[in-house]
Short mmCIF file of C-alpha atoms and ligand atoms in Angstrom, two decimals:
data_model
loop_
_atom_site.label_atom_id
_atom_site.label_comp_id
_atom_site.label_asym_id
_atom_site.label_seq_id
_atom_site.Cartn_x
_atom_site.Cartn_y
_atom_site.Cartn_z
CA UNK A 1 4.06 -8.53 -19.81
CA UNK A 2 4.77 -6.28 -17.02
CA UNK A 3 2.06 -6.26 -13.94
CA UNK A 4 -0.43 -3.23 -13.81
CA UNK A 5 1.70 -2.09 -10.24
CA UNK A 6 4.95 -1.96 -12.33
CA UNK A 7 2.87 0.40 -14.70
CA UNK A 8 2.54 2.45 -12.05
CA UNK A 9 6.06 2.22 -10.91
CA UNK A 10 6.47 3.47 -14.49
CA UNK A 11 4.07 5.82 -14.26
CA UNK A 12 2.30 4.52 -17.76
CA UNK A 13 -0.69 4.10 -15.03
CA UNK A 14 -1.11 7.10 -12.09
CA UNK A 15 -1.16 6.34 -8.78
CA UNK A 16 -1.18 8.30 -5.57
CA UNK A 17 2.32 8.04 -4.52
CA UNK A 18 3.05 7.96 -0.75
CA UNK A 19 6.37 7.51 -0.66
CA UNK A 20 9.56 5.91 -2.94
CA UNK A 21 12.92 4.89 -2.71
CA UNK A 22 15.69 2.92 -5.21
CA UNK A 23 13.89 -0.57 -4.64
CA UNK A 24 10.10 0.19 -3.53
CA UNK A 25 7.13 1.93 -4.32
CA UNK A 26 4.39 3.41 -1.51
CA UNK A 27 0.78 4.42 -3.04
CA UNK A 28 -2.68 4.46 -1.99
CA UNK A 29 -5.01 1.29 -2.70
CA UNK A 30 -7.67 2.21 -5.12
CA UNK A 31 -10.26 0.36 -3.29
CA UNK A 32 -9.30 1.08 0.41
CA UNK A 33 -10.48 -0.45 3.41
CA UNK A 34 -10.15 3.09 5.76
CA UNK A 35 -8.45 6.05 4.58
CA UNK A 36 -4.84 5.78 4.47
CA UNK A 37 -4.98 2.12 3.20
CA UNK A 38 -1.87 1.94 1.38
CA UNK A 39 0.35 -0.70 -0.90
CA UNK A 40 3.87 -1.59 -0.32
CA UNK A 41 5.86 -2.97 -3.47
CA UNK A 42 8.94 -4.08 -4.94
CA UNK A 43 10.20 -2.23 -8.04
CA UNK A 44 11.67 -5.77 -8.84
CA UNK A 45 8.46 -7.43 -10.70
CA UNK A 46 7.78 -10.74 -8.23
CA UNK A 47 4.51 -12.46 -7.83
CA UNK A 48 4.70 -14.41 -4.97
CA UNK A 49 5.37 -12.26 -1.83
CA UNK A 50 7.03 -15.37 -0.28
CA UNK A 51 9.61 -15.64 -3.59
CA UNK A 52 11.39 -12.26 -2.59
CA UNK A 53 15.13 -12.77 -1.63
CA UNK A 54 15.22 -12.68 1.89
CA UNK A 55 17.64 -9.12 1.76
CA UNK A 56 14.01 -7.86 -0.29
CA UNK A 57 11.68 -9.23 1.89
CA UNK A 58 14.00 -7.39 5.20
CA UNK A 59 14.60 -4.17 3.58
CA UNK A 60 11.05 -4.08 2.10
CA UNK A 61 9.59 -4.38 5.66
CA UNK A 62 12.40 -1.56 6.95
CA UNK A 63 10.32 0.59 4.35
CA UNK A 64 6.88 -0.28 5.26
CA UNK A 65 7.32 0.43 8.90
CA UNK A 66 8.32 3.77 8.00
CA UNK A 67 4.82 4.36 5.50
CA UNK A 68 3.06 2.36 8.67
CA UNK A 69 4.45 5.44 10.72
CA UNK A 70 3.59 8.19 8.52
CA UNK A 71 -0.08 6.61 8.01
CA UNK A 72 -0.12 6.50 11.79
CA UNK A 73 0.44 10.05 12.52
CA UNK A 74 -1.68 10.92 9.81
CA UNK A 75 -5.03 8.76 10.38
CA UNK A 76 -4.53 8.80 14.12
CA UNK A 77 -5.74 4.85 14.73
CA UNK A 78 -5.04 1.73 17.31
CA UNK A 79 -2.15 0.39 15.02
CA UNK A 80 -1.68 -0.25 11.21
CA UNK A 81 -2.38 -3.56 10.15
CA UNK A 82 -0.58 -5.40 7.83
CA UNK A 83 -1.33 -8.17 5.74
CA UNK A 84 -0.48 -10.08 2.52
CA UNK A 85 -2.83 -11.58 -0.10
CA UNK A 86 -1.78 -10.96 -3.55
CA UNK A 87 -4.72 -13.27 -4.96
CA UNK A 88 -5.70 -10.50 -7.10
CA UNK A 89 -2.64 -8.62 -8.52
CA UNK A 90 0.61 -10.85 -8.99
CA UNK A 91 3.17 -8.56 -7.96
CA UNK A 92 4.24 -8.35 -4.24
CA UNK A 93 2.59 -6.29 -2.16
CA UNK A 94 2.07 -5.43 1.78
CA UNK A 95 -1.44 -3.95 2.58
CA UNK A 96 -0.98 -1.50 5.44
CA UNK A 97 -4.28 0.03 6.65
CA UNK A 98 -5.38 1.90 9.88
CA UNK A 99 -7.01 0.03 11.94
CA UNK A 100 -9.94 1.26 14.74
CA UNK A 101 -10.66 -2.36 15.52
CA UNK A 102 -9.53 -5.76 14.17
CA UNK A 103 -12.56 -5.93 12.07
CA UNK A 104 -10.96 -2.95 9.88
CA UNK A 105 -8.78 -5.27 8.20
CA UNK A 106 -11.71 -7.69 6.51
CA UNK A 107 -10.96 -8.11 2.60
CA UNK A 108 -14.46 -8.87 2.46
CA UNK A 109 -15.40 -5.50 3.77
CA UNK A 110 -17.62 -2.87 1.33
CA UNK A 111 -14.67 -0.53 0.49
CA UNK A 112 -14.40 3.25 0.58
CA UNK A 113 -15.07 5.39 -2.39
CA UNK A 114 -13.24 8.20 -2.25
CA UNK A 115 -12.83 10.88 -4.78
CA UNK A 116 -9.72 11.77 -7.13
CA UNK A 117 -9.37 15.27 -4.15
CA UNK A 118 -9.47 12.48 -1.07
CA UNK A 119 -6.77 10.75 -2.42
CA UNK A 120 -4.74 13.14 -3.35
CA UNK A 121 -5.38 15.06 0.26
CA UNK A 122 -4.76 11.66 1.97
CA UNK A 123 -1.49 10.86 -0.20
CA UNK A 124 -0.17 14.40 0.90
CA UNK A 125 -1.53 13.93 4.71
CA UNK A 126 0.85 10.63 4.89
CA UNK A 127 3.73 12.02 2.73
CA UNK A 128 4.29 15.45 5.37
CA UNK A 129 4.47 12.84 8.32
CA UNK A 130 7.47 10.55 6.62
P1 5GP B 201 -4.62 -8.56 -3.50
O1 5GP B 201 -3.82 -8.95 -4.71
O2 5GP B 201 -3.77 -8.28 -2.30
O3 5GP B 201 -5.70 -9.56 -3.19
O4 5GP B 201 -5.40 -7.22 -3.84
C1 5GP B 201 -4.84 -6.26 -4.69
C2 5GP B 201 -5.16 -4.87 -4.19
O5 5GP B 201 -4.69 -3.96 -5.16
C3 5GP B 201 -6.64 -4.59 -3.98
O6 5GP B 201 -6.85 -4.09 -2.67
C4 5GP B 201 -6.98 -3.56 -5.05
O7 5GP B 201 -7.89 -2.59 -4.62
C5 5GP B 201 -5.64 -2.94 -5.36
N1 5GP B 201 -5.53 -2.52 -6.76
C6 5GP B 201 -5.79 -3.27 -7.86
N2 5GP B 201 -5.55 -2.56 -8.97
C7 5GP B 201 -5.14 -1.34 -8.58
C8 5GP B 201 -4.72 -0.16 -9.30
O8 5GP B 201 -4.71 -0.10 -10.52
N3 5GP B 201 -4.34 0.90 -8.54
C9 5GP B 201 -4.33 0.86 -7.17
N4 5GP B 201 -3.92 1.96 -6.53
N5 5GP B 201 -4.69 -0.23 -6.47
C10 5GP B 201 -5.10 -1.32 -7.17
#
């Protein structure tokens, strides 16, 4: 059964797309921990982030630090943090989210709830800047 991220890849599910190429898929986490929280995937459907060939796991991080730029320039912030969990959904992901301090990046943080406009504004904001 495929994951609920490669029904977004599909588009069966919507998503606010950041950015996209052949092999990976940018959009914003519903739940985010600051604005301009985003998810990195593979198209390929992978659970464990660790079981990605090594060419995925290289390229895949080529195409996050080119979101983590665009997020950067669009949520002005110290850096953009990334980290991997992938205890919830099992399909790979990166986290990349702004960070003002290191506590920004606590899972266990109350997250933002943003409206269907906020998203979509955000989603733009970080799409201009790639
Ligand atoms: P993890 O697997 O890394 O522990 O957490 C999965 C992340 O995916 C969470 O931050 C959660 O908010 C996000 N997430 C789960 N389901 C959806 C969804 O349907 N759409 C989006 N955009 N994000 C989701």
């Amino acid at each position: 059964m495929a994951t609920i991220f490669s029904k977004i890849v599909a588009g069966e599910i919507p998503s606010y797309k950041v950015a996209e190429d052949e092999q990976f898929y940018a959009f914003l986490d519903i739940n985010p921990l600051a604005k301009g929280h985003t998810l990195v995937i593979p198209k390929r459907e992978v659970d464990y982030f660790f079981d990605l060939t090594d060419e995925e796991i290289a390229a895949m991080q080529v195409f996050a630090k080119k979101v983590a730029a665009g997020i950067k320039k669009a949520f002005p912030c110290i850096k953009v943090g990334q980290a991997v969990l992938g205890l919830e959904v099992p399909h790979a992901h990166i986290h990349l989210v702004p960070m003002q301090s290191e506590r920004d990046m606590l899972f266990t943080n109350q997250k933002l709830k943003l409206t269907q406009e906020e998203f979509e504004d955000i989603a733009k904001r970080i799409n201009e800047f790639l």
